Structures are given as structure tokens and as C-alpha cells.
């Protein structure tokens, strides 16, 4: 069980860890107020708790979803609004094993039908870890893929991506390995990795949820991409309407540089890679990759004629890997667990998993990850 893998035990005398999402949907539904009420109540009751503002597990119909470490594992209550915060605090923090009697008690999240039926790979940490804690990320298997890639040649890295069957998750579904191979074979002293996080299609929110819930997986995927083609700089072009994602990613970048994950000596591997965060100007067309490149170059976002493709002549006329958030985050997980396992999911040429975003007039809106 994933919860027990990371936070399944609670030592006597330690502060209880309480998880209250800082995801945009949860915040819109009052999670900031819920967190504030929990802090006030802890002071009033003179109990020590640690509040983690995690991402969302994707069960938006249950947000704010409050979780607490218990001797049995992480337990959940939801949806918890500000008016119901005190009752859930009494149940989750002061309940002494009686939390299951509360009407909002949901049990262990992994046993909830909405989550149990999923195949969570790219989103396996979203909602589980503290998104800006690199220690949490590493404790849950993060950076294992990058360590593997650091010992491989660019050709071996690309072969692994090809073997996984990964196709672009931004809509075009082009082979990720072939795109990277094109950039590798194009001679240039300077190359770039660009992440398209300008998620503008109606009802789409998987990029935002990934950045708010597990930003280090995106950073790790971008570094692996840089190793594949010899790039030393990367850019994340983030939709301007995502202020919470922007703040989460800025904090993750600071932690990544502070730990040596980014900079002049990536994880001591004598490879340099820097990542820059750029906020878009709210133009829908900049979700198209060449218009995005025009915007990054401080020009009006307009679609470029092709050829040449960005892998040959992209940012500032240099070979550029340009993938979206989910594609790059999937790369990190492919290298962590191996291409064969990823390839075994899905059907035909559509390998791996896909995040399905459910919104509108549906009973249980949210994100579900399942085989493609």
C-alpha cells in the first residue's frame, strides 16, 4: 500500500501528520480555511500536529480531503469544509481510534473505489507526499530513474524511451523517443529542453495537478531529457492562470538547486542543467508548440511554418526537445521502474497510462489514471 510505504507509521510522542491539500480545487473549496482552523484548534487543545499542504489525489468530489496518519495507515475524511473542520479535527486528531465514527470518515484512501480501480503511475505521488519536500520525493522512489540515466549514454537513454512506447501526451501523440533522437542527431553546440505547461483546453487540468502535487517528477524528467540530447538549459512555460502551480514550482526549483539536483553539477554527475520558469501571457494559441517558442523569444505568439520542426530548429534556432508536463513526468517513472512494465500497459501503439479528466455535469468530477 502506497500510504504505508511512506507515511504508514506513527511513533508515540511524535507530532501527528495531517494532510490538507493546497491544490487549486481544494483551495477553492475552503482548504486554506480548514488548515487555519486545524492550527487554531491544535493550539487551543495544546496538541502538536504537522500540517502538510499536499496535492490532490484527483477525487475532486471529495475535496477538501483531509488525511491523518494513524496506527493503521493514512485515513481520510471528506469533503471537509470550514464549518466541519472542528468535528473532523476532534475525530482525526483527538479521536483516539474513534475517528471511524465520524460521518465524513472514508477509511484508507487506497481502499476507496475511486482510487482502488486506477493504475496510478505518473500520478502515484500526487496527494501522497509533501510536493515541495525533496526528502519526501526521494523516500517514495524519486530520483531513482535519474540515477539510472546518469550512468547511460544518450543513445541508451533514447533507446529506453523508445522501448517504453511513450508518445506525446500533449495531443499529437508523436513518438517521444523519435523526437529526442532527432534533437540528438542534429549538430549544435547549444540545445534546449522546453516543457509546455500552457494547459488551455476546456476541462483539462492534469498538468496543473501534477505541478501542484508532484513537481519534482517534472524536473526529473526534464533532466533526463537534457542528458539524452546534451542540453544545459530548460524552460517551463506555465499558463498564467495557474498561480498555485507557479508558487509550487518556484519552491520546488529552489529546493532542487539547494540539494544539487539542478545547477552546474547535477547529483555529482558533472552534468550541468538549469531550469527557468516562464509565465505565459494568457494567449490560448501559445499552447501550440511553435507559438510557445515565439512567446519565449519575446515575440507575439504565432504559429511558425514547418519544417523545420523544433527538434531541428526550435528555441533561438537551436535543436529543442518540446514536450508537455505529463510526457516528461512519465519519463521519470519509466526510468524508475523500467520500460517493459510501462510498455505492457495500454493497447497497441498506445502504451502506458493516461490521465482522464472528468469535469462538467458528472457525479464524481476529478482525475483518473488508467491504461491508455
CSV table of C-alpha atoms in Angstrom, one decimal:
chain,number,residue,atom,x,y,z
A,1,UNK,CA,0.0,0.0,0.0
A,2,UNK,CA,1.4,3.4,-1.0
A,3,UNK,CA,0.5,5.2,2.1
A,4,UNK,CA,2.3,2.7,4.4
A,5,UNK,CA,5.3,2.8,2.1
A,6,UNK,CA,5.9,6.5,3.0
A,7,UNK,CA,3.9,7.5,6.0
A,8,UNK,CA,2.4,4.3,7.4
A,9,UNK,CA,3.6,4.5,11.0
A,10,UNK,CA,3.1,7.0,13.8
A,11,UNK,CA,5.5,6.8,16.7
A,12,UNK,CA,4.2,7.6,20.1
A,13,UNK,CA,5.1,11.1,21.2
A,14,UNK,CA,5.6,12.4,17.6
A,15,UNK,CA,3.5,15.1,16.1
A,16,UNK,CA,0.7,13.7,14.1
A,17,UNK,CA,0.9,14.5,10.4
A,18,UNK,CA,-2.3,16.0,8.9
A,19,UNK,CA,-2.6,16.3,5.1
A,20,UNK,CA,-4.8,19.2,3.9
A,21,UNK,CA,-4.4,19.8,0.1
A,22,UNK,CA,-3.1,23.1,-1.2
A,23,UNK,CA,-4.3,22.1,-4.7
A,24,UNK,CA,-6.3,24.8,-6.6
A,25,UNK,CA,-9.6,22.9,-6.4
A,26,UNK,CA,-9.3,22.2,-2.7
A,27,UNK,CA,-8.3,25.8,-2.0
A,28,UNK,CA,-11.4,27.0,-4.0
A,29,UNK,CA,-13.5,24.8,-1.7
A,30,UNK,CA,-12.0,26.1,1.5
A,31,UNK,CA,-8.9,24.1,2.3
A,32,UNK,CA,-6.9,27.1,3.4
A,33,UNK,CA,-9.7,27.9,6.0
A,34,UNK,CA,-9.7,24.3,7.1
A,35,UNK,CA,-5.9,24.3,7.6
A,36,UNK,CA,-6.2,27.5,9.6
A,37,UNK,CA,-8.9,26.0,11.8
A,38,UNK,CA,-6.8,22.9,12.4
A,39,UNK,CA,-3.8,25.1,13.5
A,40,UNK,CA,-6.1,27.2,15.8
A,41,UNK,CA,-7.6,24.1,17.4
A,42,UNK,CA,-4.2,22.4,17.9
A,43,UNK,CA,-3.1,25.5,19.8
A,44,UNK,CA,-6.3,25.5,21.8
A,45,UNK,CA,-6.1,21.8,22.7
A,46,UNK,CA,-2.3,22.0,23.3
A,47,UNK,CA,-1.5,19.2,20.9
A,48,UNK,CA,1.3,19.1,18.4
A,49,UNK,CA,0.5,18.4,14.7
A,50,UNK,CA,2.3,18.9,11.4
A,51,UNK,CA,0.1,20.2,8.6
A,52,UNK,CA,1.3,19.1,5.2
A,53,UNK,CA,-0.3,21.0,2.2
A,54,UNK,CA,-0.2,18.1,-0.2
A,55,UNK,CA,-1.5,17.9,-3.7
A,56,UNK,CA,-4.8,16.4,-4.7
A,57,UNK,CA,-5.4,12.7,-5.2
A,58,UNK,CA,-7.8,13.6,-8.0
A,59,UNK,CA,-11.0,12.8,-6.2
A,60,UNK,CA,-12.3,16.4,-6.7
A,61,UNK,CA,-15.8,15.5,-5.5
A,62,UNK,CA,-14.3,14.7,-2.1
A,63,UNK,CA,-12.2,17.9,-1.7
A,64,UNK,CA,-11.1,19.2,0.7
A,65,UNK,CA,-9.9,15.7,1.5
A,66,UNK,CA,-8.3,15.7,4.9
A,67,UNK,CA,-6.0,12.8,5.8
A,68,UNK,CA,-4.3,11.8,9.1
A,69,UNK,CA,-1.6,9.3,10.0
A,70,UNK,CA,-3.0,6.6,12.2
A,71,UNK,CA,-1.5,3.3,13.5
A,72,UNK,CA,-3.5,1.6,10.7
A,73,UNK,CA,-2.2,3.9,8.0
A,74,UNK,CA,-3.4,7.1,6.5
A,75,UNK,CA,-7.1,7.6,7.0
A,76,UNK,CA,-9.3,10.2,5.2
A,77,UNK,CA,-12.3,12.4,5.8
A,78,UNK,CA,-14.1,14.3,3.2
A,79,UNK,CA,-15.4,16.6,1.8
A,80,UNK,CA,-14.4,18.8,4.8
A,81,UNK,CA,-15.5,22.4,4.6
A,82,UNK,CA,-14.5,25.1,7.1
A,83,UNK,CA,-17.8,24.6,9.0
A,84,UNK,CA,-17.0,20.9,9.5
A,85,UNK,CA,-13.3,21.3,10.4
A,86,UNK,CA,-13.7,21.2,14.1
A,87,UNK,CA,-15.6,17.9,14.1
A,88,UNK,CA,-13.0,16.3,11.8
A,89,UNK,CA,-10.2,17.7,14.0
A,90,UNK,CA,-11.7,16.0,17.0
A,91,UNK,CA,-12.1,12.8,15.0
A,92,UNK,CA,-8.7,12.8,13.3
A,93,UNK,CA,-6.5,14.3,16.0
A,94,UNK,CA,-8.3,13.7,19.3
A,95,UNK,CA,-10.4,10.7,18.4
A,96,UNK,CA,-8.1,8.1,20.0
A,97,UNK,CA,-9.1,5.4,17.5
A,98,UNK,CA,-12.7,6.6,17.2
A,99,UNK,CA,-12.3,8.5,14.0
A,100,UNK,CA,-14.3,6.0,12.0
A,101,UNK,CA,-17.5,7.1,13.8
A,102,UNK,CA,-17.4,10.5,12.1
A,103,UNK,CA,-20.0,10.8,9.2
A,104,UNK,CA,-17.3,12.1,6.9
A,105,UNK,CA,-14.9,9.3,7.6
A,106,UNK,CA,-13.8,7.5,4.4
A,107,UNK,CA,-11.3,5.0,5.6
A,108,UNK,CA,-7.9,4.3,3.9
A,109,UNK,CA,-7.8,6.3,0.6
A,110,UNK,CA,-6.3,3.4,-1.3
A,111,UNK,CA,-9.3,1.3,-0.5
A,112,UNK,CA,-11.8,3.9,-1.8
A,113,UNK,CA,-13.3,2.5,-5.1
A,114,UNK,CA,-12.5,5.8,-7.0
A,115,UNK,CA,-8.8,5.3,-6.3
A,116,UNK,CA,-8.5,1.5,-6.0
A,117,UNK,CA,-9.6,0.9,-9.6
A,118,UNK,CA,-6.9,3.1,-11.0
A,119,UNK,CA,-3.4,2.4,-12.4
A,120,UNK,CA,-1.5,5.3,-10.9
A,121,UNK,CA,2.0,5.6,-12.3
A,122,UNK,CA,2.5,9.3,-13.4
A,123,UNK,CA,0.3,10.5,-10.5
A,124,UNK,CA,1.3,7.9,-8.0
A,125,UNK,CA,2.8,10.5,-5.6
A,126,UNK,CA,0.2,13.2,-6.2
A,127,UNK,CA,-1.7,13.7,-3.0
A,128,UNK,CA,0.6,11.4,-1.1
A,129,UNK,CA,3.7,13.4,-0.5
A,130,UNK,CA,4.6,17.0,0.5
A,131,UNK,CA,5.1,18.3,-3.0
A,132,UNK,CA,7.9,20.7,-2.2
A,133,UNK,CA,9.8,18.3,0.1
A,134,UNK,CA,12.6,16.6,-1.9
A,135,UNK,CA,13.1,14.3,1.1
A,136,UNK,CA,9.5,13.0,0.7
A,137,UNK,CA,10.1,12.6,-3.1
A,138,UNK,CA,13.2,10.6,-2.6
A,139,UNK,CA,11.7,8.5,0.2
A,140,UNK,CA,9.0,7.5,-2.3
A,141,UNK,CA,11.4,6.4,-5.0
A,142,UNK,CA,12.0,9.7,-6.7
A,143,UNK,CA,15.4,10.3,-8.5
A,144,UNK,CA,15.9,6.5,-8.9
A,145,UNK,CA,15.3,7.0,-12.6
A,146,UNK,CA,17.7,9.9,-12.9
A,147,UNK,CA,20.4,7.9,-11.1
A,148,UNK,CA,20.0,5.2,-13.7
A,149,UNK,CA,20.0,7.7,-16.6
A,150,UNK,CA,23.2,9.3,-15.3
A,151,UNK,CA,25.1,6.0,-15.9
A,152,UNK,CA,23.8,5.7,-19.5
A,153,UNK,CA,24.8,7.2,-22.9
A,154,UNK,CA,22.4,9.5,-24.7
A,155,UNK,CA,21.8,6.7,-27.2
A,156,UNK,CA,20.9,4.3,-24.4
A,157,UNK,CA,18.6,6.8,-22.8
A,158,UNK,CA,16.7,7.3,-26.1
A,159,UNK,CA,16.6,3.5,-26.7
A,160,UNK,CA,14.9,3.1,-23.3
A,161,UNK,CA,12.3,5.8,-24.1
A,162,UNK,CA,11.6,4.2,-27.4
A,163,UNK,CA,11.3,0.8,-25.8
A,164,UNK,CA,8.6,2.2,-23.4
A,165,UNK,CA,6.4,3.2,-26.4
A,166,UNK,CA,5.8,6.6,-24.8
A,167,UNK,CA,4.0,9.0,-27.1
A,168,UNK,CA,3.4,12.7,-26.5
A,169,UNK,CA,0.6,13.3,-24.0
A,170,UNK,CA,0.0,16.9,-25.3
A,171,UNK,CA,-2.4,15.7,-28.0
A,172,UNK,CA,-0.3,14.9,-31.1
A,173,UNK,CA,0.9,11.6,-29.7
A,174,UNK,CA,4.2,11.7,-31.6
A,175,UNK,CA,6.8,9.2,-30.5
A,176,UNK,CA,8.8,10.8,-27.7
A,177,UNK,CA,11.9,8.7,-28.4
A,178,UNK,CA,12.0,9.7,-32.1
A,179,UNK,CA,11.6,13.3,-31.2
A,180,UNK,CA,14.6,13.1,-28.8
A,181,UNK,CA,16.6,11.1,-31.3
A,182,UNK,CA,16.1,13.9,-33.9
A,183,UNK,CA,17.4,16.5,-31.5
A,184,UNK,CA,20.4,14.3,-30.6
A,185,UNK,CA,21.4,13.8,-34.2
A,186,UNK,CA,21.1,17.5,-35.1
A,187,UNK,CA,24.5,19.1,-34.6
A,188,UNK,CA,24.6,22.2,-32.4
A,189,UNK,CA,26.7,23.5,-29.6
A,190,UNK,CA,23.5,24.6,-27.7
A,191,UNK,CA,20.3,22.6,-27.2
A,192,UNK,CA,17.2,23.2,-25.1
A,193,UNK,CA,14.5,21.3,-23.2
A,194,UNK,CA,11.2,23.1,-23.1
A,195,UNK,CA,8.1,22.0,-21.1
A,196,UNK,CA,4.7,23.0,-22.5
A,197,UNK,CA,2.6,23.7,-19.4
A,198,UNK,CA,0.3,26.1,-21.1
A,199,UNK,CA,-2.8,24.0,-20.5
A,200,UNK,CA,-5.6,25.9,-22.1
A,201,UNK,CA,-8.1,23.3,-23.4
A,202,UNK,CA,-11.5,23.4,-21.7
A,203,UNK,CA,-11.9,20.8,-18.9
A,204,UNK,CA,-8.2,20.0,-18.8
A,205,UNK,CA,-6.2,20.2,-15.5
A,206,UNK,CA,-3.8,17.2,-15.4
A,207,UNK,CA,-0.7,19.4,-16.0
A,208,UNK,CA,-1.8,21.8,-13.1
A,209,UNK,CA,-2.5,18.9,-10.8
A,210,UNK,CA,0.9,17.3,-11.5
A,211,UNK,CA,2.8,20.5,-10.9
A,212,UNK,CA,0.9,21.3,-7.7
A,213,UNK,CA,1.1,17.7,-6.4
A,214,UNK,CA,4.5,16.3,-7.6
A,215,UNK,CA,6.7,19.0,-9.3
A,216,UNK,CA,9.9,17.1,-8.8
A,217,UNK,CA,8.8,14.4,-11.2
A,218,UNK,CA,8.6,17.0,-13.9
A,219,UNK,CA,12.1,18.4,-13.0
A,220,UNK,CA,13.5,14.8,-13.0
A,221,UNK,CA,12.0,14.1,-16.4
A,222,UNK,CA,13.5,17.3,-17.8
A,223,UNK,CA,16.9,16.5,-16.5
A,224,UNK,CA,16.7,13.0,-18.2
A,225,UNK,CA,15.7,14.7,-21.4
A,226,UNK,CA,18.7,17.0,-21.1
A,227,UNK,CA,21.0,14.0,-20.7
A,228,UNK,CA,19.5,12.4,-23.8
A,229,UNK,CA,20.4,15.3,-26.1
A,230,UNK,CA,23.2,17.3,-24.3
A,231,UNK,CA,21.1,20.3,-23.3
A,232,UNK,CA,22.2,22.5,-20.5
A,233,UNK,CA,19.1,24.8,-20.2
A,234,UNK,CA,15.4,24.1,-19.8
A,235,UNK,CA,12.3,26.2,-19.7
A,236,UNK,CA,8.9,25.6,-18.3
A,237,UNK,CA,6.2,27.7,-20.0
A,238,UNK,CA,3.4,27.8,-17.5
A,239,UNK,CA,-0.2,29.0,-18.1
A,240,UNK,CA,-0.7,32.4,-16.4
A,241,UNK,CA,-4.0,31.3,-14.9
A,242,UNK,CA,-2.2,28.8,-12.6
A,243,UNK,CA,-0.9,30.9,-9.6
A,244,UNK,CA,-0.8,28.0,-7.2
A,245,UNK,CA,1.1,25.8,-9.6
A,246,UNK,CA,3.6,28.7,-10.2
A,247,UNK,CA,4.3,29.1,-6.5
A,248,UNK,CA,4.6,25.3,-6.0
A,249,UNK,CA,7.1,25.0,-8.9
A,250,UNK,CA,9.1,28.0,-7.7
A,251,UNK,CA,9.5,26.4,-4.3
A,252,UNK,CA,10.4,23.1,-5.9
A,253,UNK,CA,13.1,24.8,-8.1
A,254,UNK,CA,14.6,26.4,-5.0
A,255,UNK,CA,14.8,23.0,-3.3
A,256,UNK,CA,16.2,21.4,-6.4
A,257,UNK,CA,19.0,23.9,-6.6
A,258,UNK,CA,19.6,23.8,-2.9
A,259,UNK,CA,20.0,20.0,-2.9
A,260,UNK,CA,22.3,19.9,-6.0
A,261,UNK,CA,19.6,18.4,-8.3
A,262,UNK,CA,19.9,21.3,-10.6
A,263,UNK,CA,22.9,23.6,-11.4
A,264,UNK,CA,26.4,23.1,-12.5
A,265,UNK,CA,26.9,19.5,-11.1
A,266,UNK,CA,23.6,17.6,-11.3
A,267,UNK,CA,23.7,15.0,-8.5
A,268,UNK,CA,27.5,15.0,-8.6
A,269,UNK,CA,27.4,13.6,-12.2
A,270,UNK,CA,29.4,16.5,-13.7
A,271,UNK,CA,26.4,17.4,-15.9
A,272,UNK,CA,25.0,21.0,-15.9
A,273,UNK,CA,21.3,21.7,-16.2
A,274,UNK,CA,19.3,24.8,-15.3
A,275,UNK,CA,15.6,25.2,-15.4
A,276,UNK,CA,13.8,28.6,-15.9
A,277,UNK,CA,10.1,29.2,-15.1
A,278,UNK,CA,8.3,31.5,-17.6
A,279,UNK,CA,4.7,32.5,-17.2
A,280,UNK,CA,2.6,32.9,-20.3
A,281,UNK,CA,0.5,36.0,-21.1
A,282,UNK,CA,-2.8,34.2,-21.3
A,283,UNK,CA,-2.9,33.5,-25.0
A,284,UNK,CA,-4.6,30.3,-26.0
A,285,UNK,CA,-2.6,29.9,-29.2
A,286,UNK,CA,0.7,29.6,-27.2
A,287,UNK,CA,-0.4,26.1,-26.2
A,288,UNK,CA,0.8,25.2,-29.8
A,289,UNK,CA,4.5,24.4,-29.6
A,290,UNK,CA,5.9,26.8,-32.2
A,291,UNK,CA,3.7,29.7,-31.0
A,292,UNK,CA,5.0,28.9,-27.5
A,293,UNK,CA,8.6,29.2,-28.8
A,294,UNK,CA,7.8,32.6,-30.3
A,295,UNK,CA,6.5,33.8,-27.0
A,296,UNK,CA,9.6,32.5,-25.2
A,297,UNK,CA,11.7,34.6,-27.6
A,298,UNK,CA,9.7,37.7,-26.6
A,299,UNK,CA,7.7,37.9,-29.8
A,300,UNK,CA,4.0,37.7,-30.5
A,301,UNK,CA,2.7,34.1,-30.1
A,302,UNK,CA,2.1,33.0,-33.7
A,303,UNK,CA,2.4,29.5,-35.2
A,304,UNK,CA,5.6,29.0,-37.2
A,305,UNK,CA,5.6,27.3,-40.6
A,306,UNK,CA,7.1,23.8,-40.5
A,307,UNK,CA,9.6,22.4,-41.4
A,308,UNK,CA,11.9,22.8,-39.7
A,309,UNK,CA,10.5,21.1,-36.6
A,310,UNK,CA,11.6,22.3,-33.1
A,311,UNK,CA,13.8,19.2,-32.7
A,312,UNK,CA,15.9,20.6,-35.5
A,313,UNK,CA,15.4,24.3,-35.1
A,314,UNK,CA,13.4,25.4,-32.1
A,315,UNK,CA,14.2,27.9,-29.3
A,316,UNK,CA,16.5,30.6,-30.6
A,317,UNK,CA,17.0,28.5,-33.7
A,318,UNK,CA,18.6,25.6,-31.7
A,319,UNK,CA,17.5,21.9,-31.5
A,320,UNK,CA,14.8,21.8,-28.9
A,321,UNK,CA,13.0,18.9,-27.1
A,322,UNK,CA,9.5,20.2,-26.5
A,323,UNK,CA,7.1,18.0,-24.5
A,324,UNK,CA,4.2,18.6,-22.2
A,325,UNK,CA,4.1,18.1,-18.5
A,326,UNK,CA,2.6,14.6,-18.4
A,327,UNK,CA,5.1,13.3,-21.1
A,328,UNK,CA,8.2,14.5,-19.2
A,329,UNK,CA,6.8,13.3,-15.8
A,330,UNK,CA,6.1,9.9,-17.4
A,331,UNK,CA,9.8,9.7,-18.4
A,332,UNK,CA,10.9,9.9,-14.8
A,333,UNK,CA,8.7,7.0,-13.9
A,334,UNK,CA,9.7,4.9,-16.9
A,335,UNK,CA,13.3,5.1,-15.9
A,336,UNK,CA,12.4,4.4,-12.2
A,337,UNK,CA,10.6,1.2,-12.9
A,338,UNK,CA,11.8,0.2,-16.4
A,339,UNK,CA,10.4,0.5,-19.9
A,340,UNK,CA,9.0,-3.1,-20.1
A,341,UNK,CA,6.4,-2.5,-17.4
A,342,UNK,CA,5.3,0.7,-18.9
A,343,UNK,CA,5.0,-0.8,-22.4
A,344,UNK,CA,2.9,-3.7,-21.0
A,345,UNK,CA,0.1,-1.3,-20.2
A,346,UNK,CA,-2.2,0.2,-22.8
A,347,UNK,CA,-3.1,-1.3,-26.2
A,348,UNK,CA,-1.2,-1.5,-29.5
A,349,UNK,CA,0.8,1.6,-30.2
A,350,UNK,CA,-0.8,3.4,-27.2
A,351,UNK,CA,1.4,2.3,-24.4
A,352,UNK,CA,1.4,3.3,-20.8
A,353,UNK,CA,-1.3,5.2,-18.8
A,354,UNK,CA,-3.3,8.3,-19.5
A,355,UNK,CA,-4.9,10.8,-17.0
A,356,UNK,CA,-8.6,11.1,-17.8
A,357,UNK,CA,-10.0,14.4,-16.7
A,358,UNK,CA,-13.7,14.3,-15.7
A,359,UNK,CA,-15.5,17.6,-15.5
A,360,UNK,CA,-18.8,19.2,-16.2
A,361,UNK,CA,-22.2,17.6,-15.3
A,362,UNK,CA,-20.8,14.4,-13.8
A,363,UNK,CA,-21.4,12.9,-10.4
A,364,UNK,CA,-17.7,12.4,-9.5
A,365,UNK,CA,-15.5,15.0,-11.2
A,366,UNK,CA,-11.8,14.6,-10.9
A,367,UNK,CA,-8.8,12.9,-12.5
A,368,UNK,CA,-8.5,9.1,-13.1
A,369,UNK,CA,-5.3,7.5,-14.3
A,370,UNK,CA,-5.8,4.3,-16.3
A,371,UNK,CA,-4.1,2.2,-19.1
A,372,UNK,CA,-4.1,4.1,-22.4
